[in-house]
mmCIF file of C-alpha atoms and ligand atoms in Angstrom:
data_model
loop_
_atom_site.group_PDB
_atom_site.id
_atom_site.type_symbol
_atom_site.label_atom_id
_atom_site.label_comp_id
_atom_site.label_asym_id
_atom_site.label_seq_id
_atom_site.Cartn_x
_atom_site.Cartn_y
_atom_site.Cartn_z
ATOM 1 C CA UNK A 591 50.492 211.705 91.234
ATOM 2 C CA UNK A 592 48.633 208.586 89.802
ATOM 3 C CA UNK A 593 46.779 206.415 92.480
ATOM 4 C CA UNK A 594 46.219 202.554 91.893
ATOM 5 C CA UNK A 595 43.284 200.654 93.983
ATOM 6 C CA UNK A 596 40.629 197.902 93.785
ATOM 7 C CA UNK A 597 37.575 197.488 94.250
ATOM 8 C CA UNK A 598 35.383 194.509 95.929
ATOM 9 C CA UNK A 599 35.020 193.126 92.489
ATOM 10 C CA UNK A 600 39.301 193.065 91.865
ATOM 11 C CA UNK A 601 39.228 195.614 88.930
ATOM 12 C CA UNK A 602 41.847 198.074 89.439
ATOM 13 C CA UNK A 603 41.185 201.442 89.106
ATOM 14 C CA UNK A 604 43.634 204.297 88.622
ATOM 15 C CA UNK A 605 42.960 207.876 89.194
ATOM 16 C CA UNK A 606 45.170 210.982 88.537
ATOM 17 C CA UNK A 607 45.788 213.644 91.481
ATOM 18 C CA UNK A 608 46.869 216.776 90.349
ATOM 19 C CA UNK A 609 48.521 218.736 92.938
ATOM 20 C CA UNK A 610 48.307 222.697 92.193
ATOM 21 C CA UNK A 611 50.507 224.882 93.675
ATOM 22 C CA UNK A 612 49.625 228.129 94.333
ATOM 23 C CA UNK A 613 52.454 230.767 94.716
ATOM 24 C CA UNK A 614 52.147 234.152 96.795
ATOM 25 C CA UNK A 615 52.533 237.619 94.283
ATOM 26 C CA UNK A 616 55.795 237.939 92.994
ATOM 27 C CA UNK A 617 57.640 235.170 93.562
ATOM 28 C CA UNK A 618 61.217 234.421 92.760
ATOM 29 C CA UNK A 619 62.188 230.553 92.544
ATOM 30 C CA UNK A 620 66.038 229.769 91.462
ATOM 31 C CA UNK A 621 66.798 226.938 89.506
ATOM 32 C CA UNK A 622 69.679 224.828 88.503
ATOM 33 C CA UNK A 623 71.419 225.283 85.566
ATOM 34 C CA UNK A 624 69.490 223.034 83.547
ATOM 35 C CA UNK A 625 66.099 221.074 84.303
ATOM 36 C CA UNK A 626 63.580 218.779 82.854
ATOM 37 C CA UNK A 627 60.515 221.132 81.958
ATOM 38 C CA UNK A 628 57.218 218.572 80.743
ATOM 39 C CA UNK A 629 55.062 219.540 77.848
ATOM 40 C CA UNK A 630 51.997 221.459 79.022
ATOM 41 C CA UNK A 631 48.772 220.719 77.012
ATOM 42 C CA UNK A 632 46.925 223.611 75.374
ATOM 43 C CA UNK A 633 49.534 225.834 75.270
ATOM 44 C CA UNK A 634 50.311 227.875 72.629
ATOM 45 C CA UNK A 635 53.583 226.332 70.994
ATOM 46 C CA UNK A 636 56.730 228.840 69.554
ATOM 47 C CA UNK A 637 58.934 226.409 67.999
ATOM 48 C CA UNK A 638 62.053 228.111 67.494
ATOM 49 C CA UNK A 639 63.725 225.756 65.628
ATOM 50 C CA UNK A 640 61.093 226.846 62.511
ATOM 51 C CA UNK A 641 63.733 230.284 62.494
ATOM 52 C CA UNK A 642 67.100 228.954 61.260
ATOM 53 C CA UNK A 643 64.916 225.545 59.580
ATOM 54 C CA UNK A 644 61.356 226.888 57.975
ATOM 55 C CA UNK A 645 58.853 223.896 57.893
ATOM 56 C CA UNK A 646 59.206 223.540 54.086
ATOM 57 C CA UNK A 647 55.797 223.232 53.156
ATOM 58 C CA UNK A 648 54.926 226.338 55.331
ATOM 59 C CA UNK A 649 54.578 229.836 53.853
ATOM 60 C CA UNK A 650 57.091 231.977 55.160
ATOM 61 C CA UNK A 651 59.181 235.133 53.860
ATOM 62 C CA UNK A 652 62.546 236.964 54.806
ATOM 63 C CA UNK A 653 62.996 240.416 54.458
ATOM 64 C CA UNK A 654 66.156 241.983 54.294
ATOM 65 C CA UNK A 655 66.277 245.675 56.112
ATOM 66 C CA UNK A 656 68.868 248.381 55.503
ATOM 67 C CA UNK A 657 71.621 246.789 57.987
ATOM 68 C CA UNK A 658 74.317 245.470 57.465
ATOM 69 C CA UNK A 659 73.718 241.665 57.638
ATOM 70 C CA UNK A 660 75.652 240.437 60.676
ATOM 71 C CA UNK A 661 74.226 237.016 61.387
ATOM 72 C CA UNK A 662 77.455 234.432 61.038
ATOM 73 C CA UNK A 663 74.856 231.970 59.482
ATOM 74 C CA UNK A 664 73.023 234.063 56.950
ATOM 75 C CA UNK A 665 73.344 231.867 53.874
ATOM 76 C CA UNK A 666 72.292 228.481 55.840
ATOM 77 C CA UNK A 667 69.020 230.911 56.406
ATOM 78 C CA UNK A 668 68.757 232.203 52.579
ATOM 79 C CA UNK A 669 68.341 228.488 51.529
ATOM 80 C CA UNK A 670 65.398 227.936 53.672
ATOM 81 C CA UNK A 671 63.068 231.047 52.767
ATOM 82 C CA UNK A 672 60.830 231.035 50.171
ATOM 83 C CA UNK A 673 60.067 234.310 49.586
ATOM 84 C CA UNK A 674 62.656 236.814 50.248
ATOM 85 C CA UNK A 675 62.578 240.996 50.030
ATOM 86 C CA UNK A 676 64.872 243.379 50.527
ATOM 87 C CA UNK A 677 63.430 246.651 52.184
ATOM 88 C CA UNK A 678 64.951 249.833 49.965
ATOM 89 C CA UNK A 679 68.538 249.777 51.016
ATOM 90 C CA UNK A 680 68.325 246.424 52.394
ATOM 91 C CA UNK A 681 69.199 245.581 48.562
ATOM 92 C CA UNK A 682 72.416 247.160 49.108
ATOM 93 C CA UNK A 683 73.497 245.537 51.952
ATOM 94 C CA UNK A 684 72.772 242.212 50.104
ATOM 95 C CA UNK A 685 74.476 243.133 46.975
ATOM 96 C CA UNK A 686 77.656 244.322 49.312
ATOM 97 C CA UNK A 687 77.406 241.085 51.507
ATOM 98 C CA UNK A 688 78.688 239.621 48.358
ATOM 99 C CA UNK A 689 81.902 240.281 46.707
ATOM 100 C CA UNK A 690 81.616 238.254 43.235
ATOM 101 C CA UNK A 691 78.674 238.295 40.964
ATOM 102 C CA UNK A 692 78.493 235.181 40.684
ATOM 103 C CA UNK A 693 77.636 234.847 44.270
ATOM 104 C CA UNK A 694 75.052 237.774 44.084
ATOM 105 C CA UNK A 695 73.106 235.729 41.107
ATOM 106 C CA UNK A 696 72.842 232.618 42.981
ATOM 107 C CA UNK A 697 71.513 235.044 45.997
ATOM 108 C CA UNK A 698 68.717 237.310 43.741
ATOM 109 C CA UNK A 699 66.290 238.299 46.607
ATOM 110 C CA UNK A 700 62.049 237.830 44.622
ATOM 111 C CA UNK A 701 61.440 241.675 45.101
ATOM 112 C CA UNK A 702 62.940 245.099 46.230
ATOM 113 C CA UNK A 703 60.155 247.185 47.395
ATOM 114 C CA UNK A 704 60.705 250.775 49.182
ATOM 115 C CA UNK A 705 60.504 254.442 48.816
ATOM 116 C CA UNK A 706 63.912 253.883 46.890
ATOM 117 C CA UNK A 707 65.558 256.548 48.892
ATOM 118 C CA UNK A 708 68.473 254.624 50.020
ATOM 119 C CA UNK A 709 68.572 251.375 47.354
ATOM 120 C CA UNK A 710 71.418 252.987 45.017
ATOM 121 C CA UNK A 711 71.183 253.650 41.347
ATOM 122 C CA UNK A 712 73.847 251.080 40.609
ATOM 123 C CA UNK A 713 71.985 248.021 42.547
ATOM 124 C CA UNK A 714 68.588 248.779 41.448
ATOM 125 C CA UNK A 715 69.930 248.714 37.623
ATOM 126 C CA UNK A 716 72.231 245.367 38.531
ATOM 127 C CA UNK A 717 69.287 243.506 40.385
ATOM 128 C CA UNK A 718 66.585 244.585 38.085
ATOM 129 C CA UNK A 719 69.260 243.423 34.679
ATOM 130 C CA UNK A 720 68.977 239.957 36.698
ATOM 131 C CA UNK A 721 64.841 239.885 36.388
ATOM 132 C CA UNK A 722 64.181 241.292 40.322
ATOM 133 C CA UNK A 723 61.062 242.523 40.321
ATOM 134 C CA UNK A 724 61.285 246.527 42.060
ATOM 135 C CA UNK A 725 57.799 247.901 43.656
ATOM 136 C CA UNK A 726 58.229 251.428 44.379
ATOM 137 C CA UNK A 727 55.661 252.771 47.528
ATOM 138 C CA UNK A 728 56.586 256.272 47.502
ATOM 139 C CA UNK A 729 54.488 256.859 50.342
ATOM 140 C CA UNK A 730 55.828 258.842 53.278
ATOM 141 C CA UNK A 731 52.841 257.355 55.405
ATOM 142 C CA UNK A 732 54.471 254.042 56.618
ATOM 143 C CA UNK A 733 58.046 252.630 56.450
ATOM 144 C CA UNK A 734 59.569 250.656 54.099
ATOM 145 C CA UNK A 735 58.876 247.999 56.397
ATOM 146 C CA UNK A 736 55.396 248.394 56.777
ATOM 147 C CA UNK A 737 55.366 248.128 52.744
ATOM 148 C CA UNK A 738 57.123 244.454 52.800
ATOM 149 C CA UNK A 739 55.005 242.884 56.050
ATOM 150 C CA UNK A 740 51.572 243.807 53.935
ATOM 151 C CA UNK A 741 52.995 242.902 50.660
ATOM 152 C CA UNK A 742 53.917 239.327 52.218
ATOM 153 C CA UNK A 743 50.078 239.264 53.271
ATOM 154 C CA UNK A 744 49.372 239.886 49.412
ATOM 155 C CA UNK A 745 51.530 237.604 47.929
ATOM 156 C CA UNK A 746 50.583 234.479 50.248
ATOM 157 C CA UNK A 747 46.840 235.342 49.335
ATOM 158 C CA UNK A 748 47.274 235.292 45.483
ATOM 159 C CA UNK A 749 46.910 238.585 45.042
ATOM 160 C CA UNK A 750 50.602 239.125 43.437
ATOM 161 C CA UNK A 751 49.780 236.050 40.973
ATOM 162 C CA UNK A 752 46.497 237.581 39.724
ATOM 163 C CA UNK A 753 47.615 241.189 39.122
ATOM 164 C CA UNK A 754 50.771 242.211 37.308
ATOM 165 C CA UNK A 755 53.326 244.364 39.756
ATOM 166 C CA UNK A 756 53.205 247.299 37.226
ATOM 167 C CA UNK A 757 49.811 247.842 37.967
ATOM 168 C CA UNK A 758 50.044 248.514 41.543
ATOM 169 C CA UNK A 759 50.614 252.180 42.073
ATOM 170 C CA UNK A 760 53.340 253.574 42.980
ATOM 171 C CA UNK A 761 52.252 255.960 45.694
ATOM 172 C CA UNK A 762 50.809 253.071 47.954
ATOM 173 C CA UNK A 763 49.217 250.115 45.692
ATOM 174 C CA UNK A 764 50.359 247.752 48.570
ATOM 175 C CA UNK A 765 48.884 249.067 51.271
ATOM 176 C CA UNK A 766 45.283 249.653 49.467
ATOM 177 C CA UNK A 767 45.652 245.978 48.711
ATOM 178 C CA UNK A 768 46.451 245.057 52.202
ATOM 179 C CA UNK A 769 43.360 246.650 53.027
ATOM 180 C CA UNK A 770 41.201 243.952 50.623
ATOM 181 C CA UNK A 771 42.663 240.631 52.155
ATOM 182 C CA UNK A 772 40.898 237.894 53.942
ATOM 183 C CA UNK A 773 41.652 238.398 57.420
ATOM 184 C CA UNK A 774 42.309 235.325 58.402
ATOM 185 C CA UNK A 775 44.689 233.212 55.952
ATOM 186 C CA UNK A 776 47.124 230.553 56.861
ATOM 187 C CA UNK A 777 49.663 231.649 58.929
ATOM 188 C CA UNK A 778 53.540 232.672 57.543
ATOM 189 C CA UNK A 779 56.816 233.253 59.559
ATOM 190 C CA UNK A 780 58.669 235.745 58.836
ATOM 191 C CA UNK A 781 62.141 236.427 59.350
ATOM 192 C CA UNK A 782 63.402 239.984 59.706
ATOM 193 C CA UNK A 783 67.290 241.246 59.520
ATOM 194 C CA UNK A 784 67.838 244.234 60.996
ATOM 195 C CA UNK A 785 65.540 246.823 62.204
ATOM 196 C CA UNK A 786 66.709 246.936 65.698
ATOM 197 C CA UNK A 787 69.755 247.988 67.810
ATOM 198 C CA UNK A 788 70.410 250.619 64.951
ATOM 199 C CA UNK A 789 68.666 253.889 65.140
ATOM 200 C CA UNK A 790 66.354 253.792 68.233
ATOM 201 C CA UNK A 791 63.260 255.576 66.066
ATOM 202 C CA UNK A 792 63.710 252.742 63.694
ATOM 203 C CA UNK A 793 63.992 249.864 66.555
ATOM 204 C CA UNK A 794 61.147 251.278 68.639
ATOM 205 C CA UNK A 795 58.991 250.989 65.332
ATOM 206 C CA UNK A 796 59.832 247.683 65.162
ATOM 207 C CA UNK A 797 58.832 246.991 67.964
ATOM 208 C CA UNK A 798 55.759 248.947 67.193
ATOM 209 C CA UNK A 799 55.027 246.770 64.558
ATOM 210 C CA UNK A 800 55.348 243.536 66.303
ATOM 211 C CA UNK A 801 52.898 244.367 68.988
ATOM 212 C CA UNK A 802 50.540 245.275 66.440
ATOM 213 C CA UNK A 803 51.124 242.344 64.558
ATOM 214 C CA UNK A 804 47.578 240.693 65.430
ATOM 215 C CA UNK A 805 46.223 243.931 64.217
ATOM 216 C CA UNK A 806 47.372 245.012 61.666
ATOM 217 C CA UNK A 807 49.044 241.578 59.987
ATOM 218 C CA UNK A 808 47.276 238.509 61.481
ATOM 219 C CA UNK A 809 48.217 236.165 59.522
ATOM 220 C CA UNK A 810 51.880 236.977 60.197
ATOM 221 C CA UNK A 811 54.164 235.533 63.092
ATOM 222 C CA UNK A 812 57.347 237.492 63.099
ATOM 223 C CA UNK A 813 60.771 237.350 64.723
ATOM 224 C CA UNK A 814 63.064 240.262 64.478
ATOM 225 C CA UNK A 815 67.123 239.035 64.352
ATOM 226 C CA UNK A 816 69.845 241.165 64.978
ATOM 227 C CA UNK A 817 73.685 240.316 65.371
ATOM 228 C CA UNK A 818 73.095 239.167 69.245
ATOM 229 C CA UNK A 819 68.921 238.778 69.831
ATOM 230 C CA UNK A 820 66.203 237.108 68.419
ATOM 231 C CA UNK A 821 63.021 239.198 69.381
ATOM 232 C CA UNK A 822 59.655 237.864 69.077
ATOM 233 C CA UNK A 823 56.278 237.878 70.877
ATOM 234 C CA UNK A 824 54.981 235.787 73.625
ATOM 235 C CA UNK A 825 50.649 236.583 73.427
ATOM 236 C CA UNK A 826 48.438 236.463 76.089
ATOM 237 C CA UNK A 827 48.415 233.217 77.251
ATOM 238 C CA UNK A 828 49.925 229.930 77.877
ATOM 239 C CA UNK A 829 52.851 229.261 75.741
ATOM 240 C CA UNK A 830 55.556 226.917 75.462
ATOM 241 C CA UNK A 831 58.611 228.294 73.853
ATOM 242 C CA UNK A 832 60.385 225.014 72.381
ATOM 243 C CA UNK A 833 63.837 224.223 70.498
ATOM 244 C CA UNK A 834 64.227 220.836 70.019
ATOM 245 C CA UNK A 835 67.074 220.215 67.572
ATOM 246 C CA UNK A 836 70.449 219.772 69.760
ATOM 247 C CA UNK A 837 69.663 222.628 72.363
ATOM 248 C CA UNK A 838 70.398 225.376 70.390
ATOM 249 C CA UNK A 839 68.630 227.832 72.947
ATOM 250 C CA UNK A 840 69.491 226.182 76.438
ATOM 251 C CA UNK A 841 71.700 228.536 78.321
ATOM 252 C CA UNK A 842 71.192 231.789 76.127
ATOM 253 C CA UNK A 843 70.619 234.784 78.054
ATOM 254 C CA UNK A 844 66.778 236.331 77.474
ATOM 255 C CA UNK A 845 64.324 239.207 78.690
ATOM 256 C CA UNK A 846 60.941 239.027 79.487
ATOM 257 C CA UNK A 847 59.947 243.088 78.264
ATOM 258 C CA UNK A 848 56.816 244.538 79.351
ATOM 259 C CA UNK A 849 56.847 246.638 76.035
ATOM 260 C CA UNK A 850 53.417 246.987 75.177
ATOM 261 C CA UNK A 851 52.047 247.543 78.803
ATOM 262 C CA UNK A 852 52.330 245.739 82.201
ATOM 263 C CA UNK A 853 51.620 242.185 82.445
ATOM 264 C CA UNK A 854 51.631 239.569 84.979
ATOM 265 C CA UNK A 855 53.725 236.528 84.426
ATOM 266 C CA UNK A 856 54.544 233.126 85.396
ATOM 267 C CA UNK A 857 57.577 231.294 84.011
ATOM 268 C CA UNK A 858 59.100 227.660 84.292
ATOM 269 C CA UNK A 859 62.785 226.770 83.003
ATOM 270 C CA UNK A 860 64.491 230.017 83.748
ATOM 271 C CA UNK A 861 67.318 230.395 85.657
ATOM 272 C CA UNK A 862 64.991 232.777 87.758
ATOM 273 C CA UNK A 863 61.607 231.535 87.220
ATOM 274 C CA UNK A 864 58.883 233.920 88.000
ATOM 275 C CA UNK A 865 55.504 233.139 89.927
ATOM 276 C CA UNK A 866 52.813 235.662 89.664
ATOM 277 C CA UNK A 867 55.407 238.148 89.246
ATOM 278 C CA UNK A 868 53.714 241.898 87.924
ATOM 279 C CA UNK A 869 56.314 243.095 85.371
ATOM 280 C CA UNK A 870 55.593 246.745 83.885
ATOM 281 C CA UNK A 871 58.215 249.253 82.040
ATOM 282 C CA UNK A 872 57.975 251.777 84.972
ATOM 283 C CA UNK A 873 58.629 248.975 87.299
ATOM 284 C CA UNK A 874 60.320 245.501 87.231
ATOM 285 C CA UNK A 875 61.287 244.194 84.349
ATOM 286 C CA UNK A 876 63.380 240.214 84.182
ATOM 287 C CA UNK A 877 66.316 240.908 81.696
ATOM 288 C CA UNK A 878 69.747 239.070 82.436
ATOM 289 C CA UNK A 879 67.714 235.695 82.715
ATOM 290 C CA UNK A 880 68.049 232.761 81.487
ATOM 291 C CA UNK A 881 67.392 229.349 79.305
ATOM 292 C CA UNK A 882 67.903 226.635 81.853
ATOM 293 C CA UNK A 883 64.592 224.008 80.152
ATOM 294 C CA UNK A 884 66.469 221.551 78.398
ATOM 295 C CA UNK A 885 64.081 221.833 75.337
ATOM 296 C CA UNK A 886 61.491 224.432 76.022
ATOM 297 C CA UNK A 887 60.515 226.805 78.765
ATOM 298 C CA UNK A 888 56.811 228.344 79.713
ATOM 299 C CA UNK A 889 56.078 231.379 79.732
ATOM 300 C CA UNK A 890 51.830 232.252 80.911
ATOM 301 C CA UNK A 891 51.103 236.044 80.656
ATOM 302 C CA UNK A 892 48.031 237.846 80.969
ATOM 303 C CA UNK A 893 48.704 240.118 77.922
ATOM 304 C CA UNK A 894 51.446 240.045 74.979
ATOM 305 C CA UNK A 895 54.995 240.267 76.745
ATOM 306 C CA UNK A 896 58.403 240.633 74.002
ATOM 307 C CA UNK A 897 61.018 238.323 74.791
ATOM 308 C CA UNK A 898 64.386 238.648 73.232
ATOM 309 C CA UNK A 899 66.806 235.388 73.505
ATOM 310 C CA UNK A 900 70.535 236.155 72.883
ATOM 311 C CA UNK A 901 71.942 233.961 70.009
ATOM 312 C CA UNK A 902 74.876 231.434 71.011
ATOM 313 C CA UNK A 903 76.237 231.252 67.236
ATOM 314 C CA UNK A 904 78.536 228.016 68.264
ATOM 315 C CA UNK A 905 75.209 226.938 68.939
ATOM 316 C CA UNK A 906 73.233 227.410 66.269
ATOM 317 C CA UNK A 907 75.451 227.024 63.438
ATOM 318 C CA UNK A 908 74.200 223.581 64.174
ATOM 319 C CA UNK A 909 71.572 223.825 62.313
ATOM 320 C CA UNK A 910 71.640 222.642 58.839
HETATM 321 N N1 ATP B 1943 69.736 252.543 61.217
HETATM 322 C C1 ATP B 1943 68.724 251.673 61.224
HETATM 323 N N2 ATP B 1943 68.410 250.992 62.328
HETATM 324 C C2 ATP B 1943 67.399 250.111 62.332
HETATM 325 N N3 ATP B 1943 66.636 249.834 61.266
HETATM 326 C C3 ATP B 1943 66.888 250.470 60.130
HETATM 327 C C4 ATP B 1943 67.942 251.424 60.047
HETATM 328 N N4 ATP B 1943 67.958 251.914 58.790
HETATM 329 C C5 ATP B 1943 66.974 251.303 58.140
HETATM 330 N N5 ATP B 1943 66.298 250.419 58.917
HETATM 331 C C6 ATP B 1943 65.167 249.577 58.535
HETATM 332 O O1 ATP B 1943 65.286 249.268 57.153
HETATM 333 C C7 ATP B 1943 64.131 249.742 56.422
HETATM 334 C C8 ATP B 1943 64.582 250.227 55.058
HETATM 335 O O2 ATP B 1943 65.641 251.164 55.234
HETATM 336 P P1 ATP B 1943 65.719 252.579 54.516
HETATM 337 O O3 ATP B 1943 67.013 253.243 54.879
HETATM 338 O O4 ATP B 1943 65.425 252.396 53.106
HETATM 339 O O5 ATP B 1943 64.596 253.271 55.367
HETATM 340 P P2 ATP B 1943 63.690 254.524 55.248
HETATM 341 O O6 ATP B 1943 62.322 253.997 55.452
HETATM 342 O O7 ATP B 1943 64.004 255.302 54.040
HETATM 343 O O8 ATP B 1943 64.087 255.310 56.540
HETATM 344 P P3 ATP B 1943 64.436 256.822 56.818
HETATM 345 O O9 ATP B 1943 63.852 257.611 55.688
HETATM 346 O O10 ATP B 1943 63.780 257.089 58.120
HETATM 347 O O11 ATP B 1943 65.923 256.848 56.927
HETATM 348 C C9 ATP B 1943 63.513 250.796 57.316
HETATM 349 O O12 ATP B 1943 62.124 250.915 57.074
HETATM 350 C C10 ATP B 1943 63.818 250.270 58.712
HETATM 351 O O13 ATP B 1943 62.866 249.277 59.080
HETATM 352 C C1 VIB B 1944 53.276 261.968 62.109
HETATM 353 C C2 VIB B 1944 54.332 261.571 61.120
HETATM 354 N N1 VIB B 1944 55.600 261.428 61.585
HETATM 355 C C3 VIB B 1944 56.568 261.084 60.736
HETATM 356 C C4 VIB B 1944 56.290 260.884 59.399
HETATM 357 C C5 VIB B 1944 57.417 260.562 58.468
HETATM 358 N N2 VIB B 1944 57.493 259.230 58.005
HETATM 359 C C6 VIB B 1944 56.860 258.202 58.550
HETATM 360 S S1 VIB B 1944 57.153 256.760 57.706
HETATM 361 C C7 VIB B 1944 58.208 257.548 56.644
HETATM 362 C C8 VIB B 1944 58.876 256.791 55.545
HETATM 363 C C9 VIB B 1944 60.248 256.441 55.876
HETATM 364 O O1 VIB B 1944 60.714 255.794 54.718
HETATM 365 C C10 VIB B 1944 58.307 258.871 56.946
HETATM 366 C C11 VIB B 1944 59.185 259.863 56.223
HETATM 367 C C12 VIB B 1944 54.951 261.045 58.970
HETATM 368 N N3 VIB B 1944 54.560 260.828 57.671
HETATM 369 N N4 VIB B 1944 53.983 261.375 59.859
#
């Protein structure tokens, strides 16, 4: 609330009144369908139109897991990555997407990299005749997908460009190079197909992963997409969660999970907004909520929370 007087001397003076409301533990409030949510300052900002529409000049990578690749806009996404891998198998299930080769040459992912327990004889062979680079990491000490989030580190910090691939070894070359990066380069979005709603020991890595992410990958911000969710991380913190272009993510569904420990939250532009509101595995947990900010909702937690948004594909095939 702004406040306009005078003084004696007839300058006029303006001064700001900030009215903070405090809310009792675990509050509920229920909004209308949609509503006008300002732009906090000195939040943390997760732009989610950067997922379908990379900022071009950005670094960012797409990796390709052994799924089958479900999401309706999948080549609109291919354009816009920069670097793209396919995890093992996850070079099968691109060379099936396709059912010409001509199609699967204009689609050659930069690098295969894996145990090479699933990626087929026949792929490996066709991908590598059509100058794919293959990294085997025959170590049974971290997934395939641990392999591809530190090589992505690697590559991004010029380690890839200075040292030929043969020479990393094959047992695990990319995770002893990992180990040599700067800790803190510039940061890279990644995009990753698959990995959850499959096989729950695979998804509840994932998920391991991602809430180690500031560990273990720190220069990486990662969303996971599967046929229905996008899956990310909220941290600690203020953030605004924002989607400018044509409101691809008001009125999607979306969970506020409590994965990596209990955390106390307050929300604004849900359908149920939460005040103060503890929110812990063993107890309550906000899933079946929803998008109701017409072009970003807030989300403060006192430790890293995963949200998953459903994906409205009439929605997003908007994007370009
Ligand atoms: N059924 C699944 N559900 C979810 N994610 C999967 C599934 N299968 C594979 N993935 C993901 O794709 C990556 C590459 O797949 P691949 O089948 O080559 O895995 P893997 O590491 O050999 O697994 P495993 O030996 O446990 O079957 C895995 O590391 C995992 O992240
Ligand atoms: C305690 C422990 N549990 C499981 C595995 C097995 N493992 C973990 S990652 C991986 C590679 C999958 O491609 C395999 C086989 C292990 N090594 N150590």
């Amino acid at each position: 609330m702004r406040l306009n007087y005078f003084n004696n001397l007839n300058n006029e003076y303006s001064i700001d009144i900030y009215l903070i409301m405090t809310f009792p533990k675990n509050h509920v409030i229920e909004n209308e369908e949609k509503i006008r949510v300002q732009k906090p300052q000195g939040s943390n900002v997760v732009n989610l139109d950067i997922v379908f529409n990379p900022i071009s000049p950005h670094n960012n990578a797409l990796i390709i897991l052994n799924q089958s690749i479900s999401i309706v806009n999948f080549l609109k996404v291919w354009e816009h990555y920069r670097l793209k891998i396919c995890a093992d198998g996850g070079a099968n299930r691109l060379f099936d997407f396709f059912s010409k080769d001509e199609d699967r040459k204009n689609h050659l992912p930069d690098y295969i990299i894996g145990d090479f327990d699933s990626l087929r004889d026949d792929v490996k062979r066709w991908y590598e005749s059509h100058g794919v680079k293959t990294i085997k990491q025959s170590t049974q000490y971290a997934t395939d997908l641990n392999k591809c989030l530190d090589f992505v580190e690697i590559y991004y910090d010029g380690m890839v460009n200075s040292l030929a691939i043969e020479n990393i070894n094959d047992y695990d070359g990319i995770l002893k190079l990992h180990a040599q990066i700067k800790r803190k380069g510039s940061k890279i979005d990644v995009l990753i197909l698959g990995g959850i709603d499959g096989r729950f020991d695979h998804t509840i890595h994932s998920i391991s992963l991602l809430l180690k992410l500031s560990d273990l990958n720190p220069n990486l911000s990662a969303f996971f997409i599967t046929f229905t969710d996008l899956i990310f991380l909220i941290p600690k913190g203020s953030n605004s969660i924002e989607f400018n272009t044509i409101q691809s993510f008001h009125g999607s569904n979306c969970g506020l999970l409590p994965l990596g420990g209990p955390v106390v939250l307050s929300t604004s532009g849900l359908k149920w907004d939460v005040k103060n509101w503890e929110s812990s595995i063993k107890g309550a947990v906000s899933s079946s909520n929803r998008i109701v900010g017409d072009s970003r909702f807030l989300i403060n937690t006192n430790d890293d929370l995963v949200l998953s948004i459903e994906l409205d594909y009439d929605k997003i095939s908007n994007y370009e």
